[in-house]
């Protein structure tokens, strides 16, 4: 008997972003469905083959998705909202993408995204999107009603298992569990508990499990990450109902119940009571739970030990892990132990070997998905064959850990001194909001319902081409800056032309809202190919924070000064806040996250005060990721929110009353943290509200948020262009709850990922909608 080496999921995107290229080619009409699906199959084959070569015993299948794994379940069980047409016997690729991205059509025509031929006038919006637990991955929120029916409309898990089988690779299929699916869904029937749909959903899961068993699957991994959260009444019973039915219907299958992103905590007894063959533990996020599980788990239960961090890029200290694992294997027996990553490796880049420009010392401290497979293999061999069988690998791992701990590149005495000098007063504005609001209105002289955008404008192929040419040395810095100035001036002139009240410079010089700042801060390093999926074909290269953070010099002042020189209208200074920089980076794990966040806050504070000195009357400090960093357990919320809000206030509080501080948050549920958002004390906050039809505004209304709000009036993540009446309707809904002097008019988010032919008509319509709203005041 031996320990089994497993994986929970591998990145989908391809080492050279092949999935992005295939998707965008298909969406642009440059390739057909057959080509798209062939590209997807090639990526799956590459991933399976790589994992087999790396010595993984249980290789996952159905961890691949064309867009999103939660949307895949919607497609699998026939949870298709009626706006996309009647449910078909098999969900088409184009219906799937319409749910993901929406669609745009003018006039009443046969809708090209819907194979059912459903009629639409102005296209259909995308489904709502929000963050996957506390990660920066976005999932599509299922929309379910009290009379929801389910049917097997996509056998994708079975198809992909057979696809791997045809390549000679036996996989362990992965399914998002039915209870997590229902708890993450949105009810279209007010007050309806989506868990009540479980009895209707279970038969579809049973059928998929039966088909997998018939196809030859032995183990099936069922992910129920809701078990790492505070669960409401009835969830334990729902789990018992679902898994009892699975065990009864397909007793020959071994089910691995998988939770991650935290400990089971008070859900452990419920998890251990289920008729499953294995239980996965995230021991990277919650190593402390192992002792309790070992004491409580039946000897017959296989334990999957998630010891390799699937969410961060740091290399594991393998000898230290073996010190903890060897007694567990001796106690329970090798045949009852899986060695695994903590969660799917969806959240880390693919291959560190592709990085040829990283500092060699810092690079030696890291491991990406491919290297993590190697770490799993080394642990497995050490446990099965003894440490001497991997002596060289263990020695190198120990040396890397020692190097990182002692390196002078990590600790900066000047940063420590400044951190010690932070006072309580540094986190408070000089006057209450009412006094600041008066000073700002006297200075800015804005109309009612002022219009603005969130910051970025389209990063066109020309912009990306020029940036790439500059990076390669094919375009000189002077020529590149001339190009960027022309793009900036064109954007400023166009905003003036259509009548936007508060302008932005467009951010053409910025590659990413976090990377741009990290590249100018000490303590960060960056990859060339370290892409991670955010949603769909949207990938990011998160910065890596390896040491203490400082700001050597101003980062945005020069570009703001140039843009402001082009216009007499207010030009917002645009910054990314410390919590978002932290949450959208791979963060060092040798000090508390709160300490790193405060270091970043002090660096951004310096930038804010420099912008004010340069003449900026408005400065936007985006905290798009504040909500996503919230711990999954409510008991841990106060600690996080205290230091996160404090970091924002340190950043924003060094300016005079007449300087208006904006912030932006997107795609988050605000109700639970509205008091913390109020405590941030930003003068203006812009938020996503269009996909939720202003529902997210309810939190601000119930809380009686006193400051000013820009509820987004159109969804920038969809290619469709909303008409004026649609935006006016949303403003009217906002007006029912907010006073006119509180309301700003803006899109949901930045426009970087959109095309100009989508942005121009949308913003023209937005300005017209604001004008209509103003007219109603007289």
CSV table of C-alpha atoms in Angstrom, one decimal, residues 107-291:
chain,number,residue,atom,x,y,z
A,107,UNK,CA,-34.0,45.7,-33.9
A,108,UNK,CA,-36.1,42.6,-33.4
A,109,UNK,CA,-34.2,39.8,-35.1
A,110,UNK,CA,-33.3,36.2,-34.7
A,111,UNK,CA,-30.8,36.3,-32.0
A,112,UNK,CA,-27.4,34.9,-33.2
A,113,UNK,CA,-26.3,33.8,-29.7
A,114,UNK,CA,-29.4,31.6,-29.1
A,115,UNK,CA,-29.8,28.5,-31.2
A,116,UNK,CA,-33.4,28.3,-30.1
A,117,UNK,CA,-34.2,31.4,-32.3
A,118,UNK,CA,-35.5,33.4,-29.4
A,119,UNK,CA,-36.6,37.0,-30.3
A,120,UNK,CA,-34.8,40.0,-28.7
A,121,UNK,CA,-34.8,43.7,-29.4
A,122,UNK,CA,-31.7,45.1,-27.8
A,123,UNK,CA,-30.0,41.8,-27.1
A,124,UNK,CA,-29.7,40.1,-23.7
A,125,UNK,CA,-27.6,41.0,-20.7
A,126,UNK,CA,-25.1,38.7,-19.1
A,127,UNK,CA,-25.8,36.9,-15.9
A,128,UNK,CA,-24.7,38.4,-12.7
A,129,UNK,CA,-21.0,37.9,-11.8
A,130,UNK,CA,-19.3,38.0,-8.4
A,131,UNK,CA,-16.2,36.8,-6.6
A,132,UNK,CA,-15.6,33.1,-6.0
A,133,UNK,CA,-15.3,33.0,-2.2
A,134,UNK,CA,-12.4,35.2,-1.2
A,135,UNK,CA,-10.4,34.8,-4.4
A,136,UNK,CA,-10.0,37.1,-7.4
A,137,UNK,CA,-11.7,34.6,-9.6
A,138,UNK,CA,-15.2,35.6,-10.7
A,139,UNK,CA,-18.1,33.2,-11.2
A,140,UNK,CA,-21.4,33.5,-12.9
A,141,UNK,CA,-24.2,33.6,-10.3
A,142,UNK,CA,-26.9,31.0,-11.1
A,143,UNK,CA,-30.4,32.5,-11.3
A,144,UNK,CA,-33.1,30.2,-9.9
A,145,UNK,CA,-36.8,30.6,-9.2
A,146,UNK,CA,-39.1,28.8,-6.8
A,147,UNK,CA,-40.6,26.8,-9.7
A,148,UNK,CA,-37.2,25.9,-11.1
A,149,UNK,CA,-36.9,22.6,-12.9
A,150,UNK,CA,-33.7,20.8,-13.8
A,151,UNK,CA,-32.7,18.4,-16.5
A,152,UNK,CA,-29.4,16.9,-17.8
A,153,UNK,CA,-28.6,19.3,-20.6
A,154,UNK,CA,-24.8,18.9,-20.8
A,155,UNK,CA,-22.9,15.6,-20.2
A,156,UNK,CA,-19.6,17.5,-20.1
A,157,UNK,CA,-18.2,15.7,-17.1
A,158,UNK,CA,-18.8,12.3,-18.7
A,159,UNK,CA,-17.6,13.5,-22.1
A,160,UNK,CA,-14.3,14.8,-20.7
A,161,UNK,CA,-13.7,11.6,-18.7
A,162,UNK,CA,-14.1,9.6,-21.8
A,163,UNK,CA,-11.9,12.0,-23.7
A,164,UNK,CA,-9.1,11.4,-21.3
A,165,UNK,CA,-9.8,7.7,-21.3
A,166,UNK,CA,-9.3,7.6,-25.1
A,167,UNK,CA,-5.8,9.1,-24.5
A,168,UNK,CA,-5.0,6.3,-22.1
A,169,UNK,CA,-5.4,8.5,-19.0
A,170,UNK,CA,-7.9,7.5,-16.3
A,171,UNK,CA,-9.0,10.6,-14.4
A,172,UNK,CA,-10.9,11.6,-11.3
A,173,UNK,CA,-13.8,13.7,-12.5
A,174,UNK,CA,-14.5,16.9,-10.6
A,175,UNK,CA,-18.0,18.3,-9.9
A,176,UNK,CA,-19.1,21.4,-8.1
A,177,UNK,CA,-21.4,20.0,-5.4
A,178,UNK,CA,-25.1,20.5,-5.4
A,179,UNK,CA,-25.3,22.2,-2.0
A,180,UNK,CA,-22.6,24.7,-2.8
A,181,UNK,CA,-24.2,25.3,-6.2
A,182,UNK,CA,-27.6,26.1,-4.6
A,183,UNK,CA,-26.1,28.2,-1.7
A,184,UNK,CA,-24.2,30.3,-4.3
A,185,UNK,CA,-27.3,30.8,-6.5
A,186,UNK,CA,-29.5,33.9,-6.6
A,187,UNK,CA,-33.2,33.5,-6.1
A,188,UNK,CA,-35.4,35.2,-8.6
A,189,UNK,CA,-38.3,34.7,-6.2
A,190,UNK,CA,-38.0,37.1,-3.3
A,191,UNK,CA,-37.4,35.4,0.0
A,192,UNK,CA,-37.1,32.0,-1.5
A,193,UNK,CA,-34.5,29.6,-0.1
A,194,UNK,CA,-32.7,28.0,-3.1
A,195,UNK,CA,-31.8,25.0,-1.0
A,196,UNK,CA,-35.5,24.0,-1.3
A,197,UNK,CA,-34.6,23.0,-4.9
A,198,UNK,CA,-32.3,20.3,-3.8
A,199,UNK,CA,-34.8,17.5,-4.3
A,200,UNK,CA,-35.3,18.6,-7.9
A,201,UNK,CA,-31.5,18.9,-8.5
A,202,UNK,CA,-30.4,15.6,-7.0
A,203,UNK,CA,-31.7,13.4,-9.9
A,204,UNK,CA,-29.5,15.3,-12.4
A,205,UNK,CA,-26.4,14.7,-10.3
A,206,UNK,CA,-27.4,11.1,-9.8
A,207,UNK,CA,-27.6,10.6,-13.5
A,208,UNK,CA,-24.2,12.2,-14.1
A,209,UNK,CA,-22.7,10.0,-11.4
A,210,UNK,CA,-24.3,6.9,-12.9
A,211,UNK,CA,-22.9,7.7,-16.3
A,212,UNK,CA,-19.5,8.3,-14.9
A,213,UNK,CA,-19.6,5.0,-13.1
A,214,UNK,CA,-20.7,3.2,-16.3
A,215,UNK,CA,-17.8,4.9,-18.1
A,216,UNK,CA,-15.3,3.4,-15.6
A,217,UNK,CA,-14.7,6.2,-13.0
A,218,UNK,CA,-13.7,4.9,-9.6
A,219,UNK,CA,-13.3,8.2,-7.7
A,220,UNK,CA,-15.3,11.4,-8.2
A,221,UNK,CA,-14.3,14.6,-6.5
A,222,UNK,CA,-17.2,16.7,-5.4
A,223,UNK,CA,-16.3,20.2,-4.3
A,224,UNK,CA,-18.4,21.7,-1.5
A,225,UNK,CA,-16.4,24.7,-0.5
A,226,UNK,CA,-19.4,26.1,1.3
A,227,UNK,CA,-18.2,23.8,4.2
A,228,UNK,CA,-15.5,26.4,4.9
A,229,UNK,CA,-18.1,29.1,5.6
A,230,UNK,CA,-20.8,29.8,8.2
A,231,UNK,CA,-23.7,27.7,7.0
A,232,UNK,CA,-27.3,28.5,7.7
A,233,UNK,CA,-30.0,26.2,9.1
A,234,UNK,CA,-30.8,23.3,6.9
A,235,UNK,CA,-27.5,22.9,5.1
A,236,UNK,CA,-26.4,19.9,7.2
A,237,UNK,CA,-29.7,18.2,6.4
A,238,UNK,CA,-29.3,19.1,2.7
A,239,UNK,CA,-25.8,17.5,2.6
A,240,UNK,CA,-27.2,14.4,4.3
A,241,UNK,CA,-30.0,14.2,1.8
A,242,UNK,CA,-27.8,14.7,-1.3
A,243,UNK,CA,-24.9,12.4,-0.3
A,244,UNK,CA,-27.2,9.7,1.1
A,245,UNK,CA,-28.9,9.6,-2.2
A,246,UNK,CA,-25.6,9.5,-4.1
A,247,UNK,CA,-24.4,6.5,-2.0
A,248,UNK,CA,-27.6,4.7,-2.5
A,249,UNK,CA,-27.8,5.3,-6.3
A,250,UNK,CA,-24.1,4.7,-7.2
A,251,UNK,CA,-22.5,2.7,-4.3
A,252,UNK,CA,-19.7,1.5,-6.6
A,253,UNK,CA,-18.3,5.1,-6.8
A,254,UNK,CA,-15.9,6.5,-4.3
A,255,UNK,CA,-16.7,10.1,-3.5
A,256,UNK,CA,-14.1,12.6,-2.3
A,257,UNK,CA,-15.8,15.4,-0.5
A,258,UNK,CA,-13.6,18.4,-1.1
A,259,UNK,CA,-13.7,21.8,0.7
A,260,UNK,CA,-11.0,24.4,0.7
A,261,UNK,CA,-10.1,28.1,1.4
A,262,UNK,CA,-10.4,27.4,5.2
A,263,UNK,CA,-11.2,24.9,7.9
A,264,UNK,CA,-14.3,22.9,8.3
A,265,UNK,CA,-14.7,24.3,11.8
A,266,UNK,CA,-18.2,23.7,13.1
A,267,UNK,CA,-19.1,22.0,9.9
A,268,UNK,CA,-16.7,19.2,10.5
A,269,UNK,CA,-19.2,16.8,12.2
A,270,UNK,CA,-21.6,17.3,9.3
A,271,UNK,CA,-18.9,16.5,6.8
A,272,UNK,CA,-17.7,13.4,8.7
A,273,UNK,CA,-21.3,12.1,8.9
A,274,UNK,CA,-21.6,11.9,5.2
A,275,UNK,CA,-21.4,8.5,3.3
A,276,UNK,CA,-18.3,9.4,1.3
A,277,UNK,CA,-15.0,7.6,0.9
A,278,UNK,CA,-12.7,10.5,1.3
A,279,UNK,CA,-12.4,14.0,2.8
A,280,UNK,CA,-10.1,16.8,1.6
A,281,UNK,CA,-8.5,19.2,4.0
A,282,UNK,CA,-7.0,22.6,3.1
A,283,UNK,CA,-3.9,22.5,5.3
A,284,UNK,CA,-2.3,25.6,3.7
A,285,UNK,CA,-5.1,27.9,4.9
A,286,UNK,CA,-6.0,25.9,8.0
A,287,UNK,CA,-3.2,23.6,9.2
A,288,UNK,CA,-4.6,23.7,12.7
A,289,UNK,CA,-7.6,21.5,11.7
A,290,UNK,CA,-5.5,18.4,11.1
A,291,UNK,CA,-5.3,17.4,14.7
